CSV table of C-alpha atoms and ligand atoms in Angstrom, one decimal:
chain,number,residue,atom,x,y,z
A,7,MET,CA,5.7,19.6,-21.0
A,8,SER,CA,8.1,19.1,-18.0
A,9,GLU,CA,9.3,15.7,-16.9
A,10,PRO,CA,6.6,13.6,-15.2
A,11,LEU,CA,6.6,13.6,-11.4
A,12,THR,CA,7.9,10.3,-10.2
A,13,ILE,CA,5.8,8.7,-7.4
A,14,ALA,CA,7.2,5.7,-5.5
A,15,LEU,CA,4.3,3.4,-4.4
A,16,ASN,CA,4.4,0.8,-1.6
A,17,ARG,CA,3.5,-2.5,-3.3
A,18,GLY,CA,0.8,-4.7,-1.7
A,19,ARG,CA,-2.2,-3.5,0.3
A,20,ILE,CA,-1.2,0.2,0.3
A,21,LEU,CA,-0.8,0.1,-3.5
A,22,GLU,CA,-4.3,-1.4,-3.9
A,23,GLU,CA,-5.8,1.3,-1.6
A,24,CYS,CA,-3.9,4.3,-2.9
A,25,LEU,CA,-4.5,3.6,-6.7
A,26,PRO,CA,-8.2,4.5,-6.6
A,27,MET,CA,-7.3,7.7,-4.7
A,28,LEU,CA,-4.6,8.6,-7.2
A,29,ALA,CA,-7.1,7.9,-10.0
A,30,GLU,CA,-9.6,10.3,-8.4
A,31,ALA,CA,-6.8,12.8,-8.2
A,32,GLY,CA,-6.3,12.4,-12.0
A,33,ILE,CA,-3.4,10.0,-12.0
A,34,GLU,CA,-4.0,6.6,-13.5
A,35,PRO,CA,-1.5,4.1,-14.9
A,36,ALA,CA,-1.6,4.1,-18.7
A,37,GLU,CA,-1.8,0.3,-18.7
A,38,SER,CA,-3.2,-2.1,-16.1
A,39,MET,CA,-0.9,-2.9,-13.1
A,40,ALA,CA,-2.9,-6.0,-12.2
A,41,GLY,CA,-0.9,-9.1,-13.0
A,42,SER,CA,1.9,-7.1,-14.6
A,43,ARG,CA,5.5,-7.9,-13.9
A,44,LYS,CA,6.5,-4.3,-14.7
A,45,LEU,CA,7.5,-2.0,-11.9
A,46,ILE,CA,7.4,1.4,-13.7
A,47,PHE,CA,4.2,2.7,-15.2
A,48,ASP,CA,3.6,6.0,-17.1
A,49,SER,CA,0.4,7.7,-16.2
A,50,ALA,CA,-2.3,8.1,-18.8
A,51,CYS,CA,-2.2,11.9,-18.3
A,52,GLY,CA,1.6,11.9,-19.0
A,53,ARG,CA,2.2,14.1,-15.9
A,54,ALA,CA,3.4,11.3,-13.6
A,55,ARG,CA,5.3,8.0,-13.5
A,56,LEU,CA,4.4,5.4,-11.0
A,57,VAL,CA,7.1,3.1,-9.5
A,58,VAL,CA,6.2,0.1,-7.5
A,59,VAL,CA,8.7,-0.8,-4.8
A,60,ARG,CA,8.9,-2.5,-1.3
A,61,GLY,CA,7.5,-0.3,1.4
A,62,SER,CA,10.8,0.1,3.2
A,63,ASP,CA,12.4,1.3,-0.1
A,64,VAL,CA,9.9,4.1,-0.6
A,65,PRO,CA,11.6,6.6,1.8
A,66,VAL,CA,15.0,5.6,0.2
A,67,TYR,CA,13.8,6.5,-3.3
A,68,VAL,CA,12.3,9.8,-2.1
A,69,GLU,CA,15.2,10.8,0.1
A,70,TYR,CA,17.7,10.3,-2.7
A,71,GLY,CA,15.5,12.0,-5.2
A,72,ALA,CA,15.0,9.0,-7.5
A,73,ALA,CA,11.3,9.7,-6.8
A,74,ASP,CA,9.7,13.1,-6.2
A,75,LEU,CA,7.0,11.7,-4.0
A,76,GLY,CA,6.2,8.5,-2.2
A,77,ILE,CA,3.3,6.8,-0.5
A,78,THR,CA,4.0,4.4,2.3
A,79,GLY,CA,2.8,3.5,5.8
A,80,LYS,CA,3.6,5.6,8.9
A,81,ASP,CA,5.1,2.4,10.4
A,82,THR,CA,7.7,2.3,7.6
A,83,LEU,CA,8.5,6.0,8.2
A,84,LEU,CA,8.8,5.6,11.9
A,85,GLU,CA,11.1,2.6,11.4
A,86,TYR,CA,13.2,4.6,8.8
A,87,GLY,CA,13.7,7.4,11.2
A,88,ASP,CA,14.6,11.0,10.4
A,89,GLY,CA,14.5,10.9,6.6
A,90,ASP,CA,15.6,13.9,4.6
A,91,PHE,CA,12.1,14.5,3.1
A,92,TYR,CA,8.8,16.1,4.0
A,93,GLU,CA,5.8,14.1,5.3
A,94,ARG,CA,3.0,16.1,3.7
A,95,LEU,CA,-0.3,14.2,3.8
A,96,ASP,CA,-2.2,11.5,5.7
A,97,LEU,CA,-4.2,9.5,3.1
A,98,ASN,CA,-6.1,7.9,6.0
A,99,ILE,CA,-5.9,4.5,4.3
A,100,ALA,CA,-4.4,1.2,5.4
A,101,ARG,CA,-5.1,2.2,9.0
A,102,CYS,CA,-3.8,-0.1,11.8
A,103,ARG,CA,-1.8,0.1,15.0
A,104,ILE,CA,1.7,-0.9,16.0
A,105,MET,CA,1.3,-2.9,19.2
A,106,THR,CA,3.1,-5.3,21.5
A,107,ALA,CA,1.5,-8.7,21.7
A,108,VAL,CA,1.9,-11.5,24.2
A,109,PRO,CA,0.7,-15.1,24.5
A,110,VAL,CA,-2.9,-15.2,25.6
A,111,GLY,CA,-3.3,-15.2,29.3
A,112,ARG,CA,0.1,-13.6,30.0
A,113,ALA,CA,-0.1,-10.1,31.6
A,114,ALA,CA,1.0,-7.3,29.4
A,115,GLY,CA,4.4,-6.0,30.6
A,116,ALA,CA,5.1,-9.2,32.5
A,117,VAL,CA,8.8,-9.8,32.8
A,118,PRO,CA,10.4,-13.2,32.3
A,119,THR,CA,11.5,-15.0,35.4
A,120,GLN,CA,15.0,-15.3,34.0
A,121,GLY,CA,17.1,-12.9,31.9
A,122,THR,CA,16.1,-10.1,29.7
A,123,LEU,CA,12.7,-9.8,28.0
A,124,ARG,CA,13.1,-10.8,24.3
A,125,VAL,CA,11.1,-9.0,21.7
A,126,ALA,CA,10.8,-10.3,18.1
A,127,THR,CA,9.9,-7.8,15.4
A,128,LYS,CA,10.7,-6.4,12.0
A,129,TYR,CA,10.3,-2.9,13.6
A,130,VAL,CA,13.7,-3.0,15.4
A,131,ASN,CA,14.1,0.8,15.7
A,132,ILE,CA,10.5,1.4,16.8
A,133,ALA,CA,10.7,-1.4,19.4
A,134,LYS,CA,14.0,-0.2,20.8
A,135,ALA,CA,12.8,3.4,21.0
A,136,TYR,CA,9.5,2.4,22.7
A,137,PHE,CA,11.1,0.2,25.4
A,138,ALA,CA,13.9,2.7,26.0
A,139,GLU,CA,11.4,5.4,26.5
A,140,GLN,CA,9.7,3.2,29.1
A,141,GLY,CA,13.0,2.4,30.8
A,142,ARG,CA,12.4,-1.3,30.1
A,143,GLN,CA,15.5,-3.4,29.2
A,144,VAL,CA,14.8,-5.7,26.3
A,145,GLU,CA,16.7,-7.7,23.7
A,146,VAL,CA,15.2,-7.0,20.3
A,147,ILE,CA,15.5,-9.8,17.7
A,148,LYS,CA,15.0,-8.9,14.1
A,149,LEU,CA,12.7,-11.0,12.0
A,150,SER,CA,11.5,-10.4,8.4
A,151,GLY,CA,7.9,-11.7,8.8
A,152,ALA,CA,5.7,-14.2,10.7
A,153,MET,CA,6.6,-12.5,14.0
A,154,GLU,CA,3.4,-14.1,15.4
A,155,ILE,CA,5.0,-17.5,15.8
A,156,ALA,CA,8.1,-16.3,17.7
A,157,PRO,CA,6.6,-16.7,21.2
A,158,VAL,CA,5.3,-20.2,20.6
A,159,MET,CA,8.6,-21.2,19.0
A,160,GLY,CA,10.4,-20.0,22.2
A,161,LEU,CA,12.3,-17.3,20.3
A,162,ALA,CA,10.8,-14.3,22.1
A,163,ASP,CA,8.6,-13.4,25.0
A,164,LEU,CA,6.6,-10.9,23.0
A,165,ILE,CA,6.3,-9.3,19.6
A,166,VAL,CA,5.9,-5.8,18.2
A,167,ASP,CA,3.9,-5.8,15.0
A,168,VAL,CA,1.1,-4.1,13.1
A,169,VAL,CA,-2.4,-5.1,14.1
A,170,ASP,CA,-5.6,-4.4,12.2
A,171,THR,CA,-8.4,-6.9,12.9
A,172,GLY,CA,-6.3,-8.9,15.4
A,173,ASN,CA,-7.2,-12.1,13.6
A,174,THR,CA,-3.5,-13.0,12.9
A,175,LEU,CA,-2.7,-12.6,16.6
A,176,LYS,CA,-5.7,-14.7,17.6
A,177,ALA,CA,-4.9,-17.4,15.2
A,178,ASN,CA,-1.5,-17.7,16.7
A,179,GLY,CA,-2.5,-17.7,20.4
A,180,LEU,CA,-1.5,-14.1,21.0
A,181,GLN,CA,-3.3,-11.0,22.3
A,182,ALA,CA,-2.6,-7.4,21.8
A,183,ALA,CA,-1.1,-5.7,24.8
A,184,GLU,CA,0.3,-2.1,24.5
A,185,GLN,CA,-0.4,0.3,21.7
A,186,ILE,CA,2.8,2.0,20.4
A,187,ALA,CA,1.5,4.1,17.4
A,188,ASP,CA,-1.5,4.7,15.2
A,189,ILE,CA,-0.7,4.0,11.6
A,190,SER,CA,-2.0,5.1,8.2
A,191,SER,CA,-0.5,5.8,4.8
A,192,ARG,CA,1.3,9.0,4.2
A,193,VAL,CA,2.6,11.0,1.2
A,194,ILE,CA,6.2,12.1,1.5
A,195,VAL,CA,8.0,14.6,-0.8
A,196,ASN,CA,11.6,14.9,-1.7
A,197,ARG,CA,13.0,18.2,-0.4
A,198,ALA,CA,14.4,19.4,-3.7
A,199,SER,CA,11.3,18.4,-5.6
A,200,GLN,CA,9.2,20.4,-3.1
A,201,LYS,CA,11.2,23.5,-4.0
A,202,MET,CA,11.9,23.0,-7.7
A,203,ARG,CA,8.5,21.5,-8.6
A,204,PHE,CA,6.5,23.4,-6.1
A,205,ALA,CA,3.4,24.1,-8.2
A,206,GLU,CA,3.0,20.6,-9.5
A,207,VAL,CA,3.6,19.0,-6.1
A,208,GLU,CA,1.2,21.4,-4.4
A,209,ALA,CA,-1.5,20.8,-7.1
A,210,LEU,CA,-1.3,17.1,-6.7
A,211,LEU,CA,-1.4,17.3,-2.9
A,212,ASP,CA,-4.4,19.6,-3.1
A,213,ARG,CA,-6.2,17.1,-5.3
A,214,LEU,CA,-5.3,14.2,-3.0
A,215,ARG,CA,-6.4,16.3,0.0
A,216,GLN,CA,-9.8,16.8,-1.6
A,217,VAL,CA,-10.1,13.0,-2.2
A,218,VAL,CA,-9.2,12.3,1.4
A,219,ALA,CA,-11.8,14.9,2.6
A,220,ALA,CA,-14.5,13.5,0.3
A,221,ARG,CA,-13.9,10.1,1.8
A,222,ARG,CA,-14.2,11.4,5.3
A,223,GLN,CA,-17.8,12.5,4.6
A,224,PRO,CA,-20.3,10.1,6.4
A,225,SER,CA,-21.9,9.3,3.1
A,226,ALA,CA,-18.6,8.0,1.8
A,227,GLY,CA,-18.5,5.8,5.0
A,228,ARG,CA,-15.4,3.9,4.1
A,229,ARG,CA,-12.8,2.7,6.4
A,230,SER,CA,-9.8,0.8,5.3
A,231,SER,CA,-9.5,-2.9,6.0
A,232,ALA,CA,-5.8,-2.9,6.1
B,565,PRP,C1,0.4,-7.6,8.8
B,565,PRP,C2,1.0,-8.0,10.1
B,565,PRP,C3,0.1,-9.1,10.5
B,565,PRP,C4,-1.2,-8.8,9.9
B,565,PRP,C5,-2.1,-8.2,10.9
B,565,PRP,O1,0.9,-8.4,7.7
B,565,PRP,O2,2.3,-8.4,10.0
B,565,PRP,O3,0.6,-10.4,10.0
B,565,PRP,O4,-1.0,-7.8,8.9
B,565,PRP,O5,-3.5,-8.0,10.4
B,565,PRP,P1,-4.7,-8.5,11.3
B,565,PRP,O6,-4.6,-7.9,12.6
B,565,PRP,O7,-5.9,-7.9,10.5
B,565,PRP,O8,-4.7,-10.0,11.3
B,565,PRP,P2,0.7,-7.9,6.2
B,565,PRP,O9,-0.4,-8.7,5.6
B,565,PRP,O10,0.6,-6.5,6.1
B,565,PRP,O11,2.0,-8.4,5.6
B,565,PRP,P3,3.5,-8.4,6.1
B,565,PRP,O12,3.6,-9.7,6.9
B,565,PRP,O13,4.3,-8.4,4.9
B,565,PRP,O14,3.7,-7.2,7.0
């Protein structure tokens, strides 16, 4: 049997949502991931190896060929930019939007009375591209998390972040303003693996495609909460 296909998985919410889909596609970890400190898991079928990494590292593993495939959010891929890999499948999980958000009561797109509009985000590239496209001059401040408190802390006029239910914004006195992109989790494939392991990659993608299609049926009626 050939080497197992290595699949880099985005830890956290995306991992939780994609594991059942992988299981339906025939790939399950040989031992439970829950509560484990391990980061590399063989699959029970022996055809795959699952590697759990930070979302922003998934495209890195796939681009450099340390993983054959990866599963991460479209937000991570947009922020990563033109990676040297193929984006092959939308898993339709962990759906959300990237949006600008402003303090409640402030008009979307309002400019500060003084100086340049300041935007706090962990999506620096996405934010810069969005405002540049609009011809709006902004200063983008990089944060690693908890963007929602930046306006009240006087650090920024607005934020760019992923929004699902909007509860986090609301709890921090913010409201969603402009939508930048629709987000869901995607399967990406290393370019060399796509060629060299074509049959295995396509077989897995076909099985996952069937899982996605089955979940789209009204009777399946399932929408991600992420
Ligand atoms: C994201 C995002 C918000 C929250 C939005 O964080 O940064 O904090 O989800 O969801 P809501 O609209 O349903 O409230 P996540 O939990 O993904 O973790 P992160 O901070 O690591 O991005």
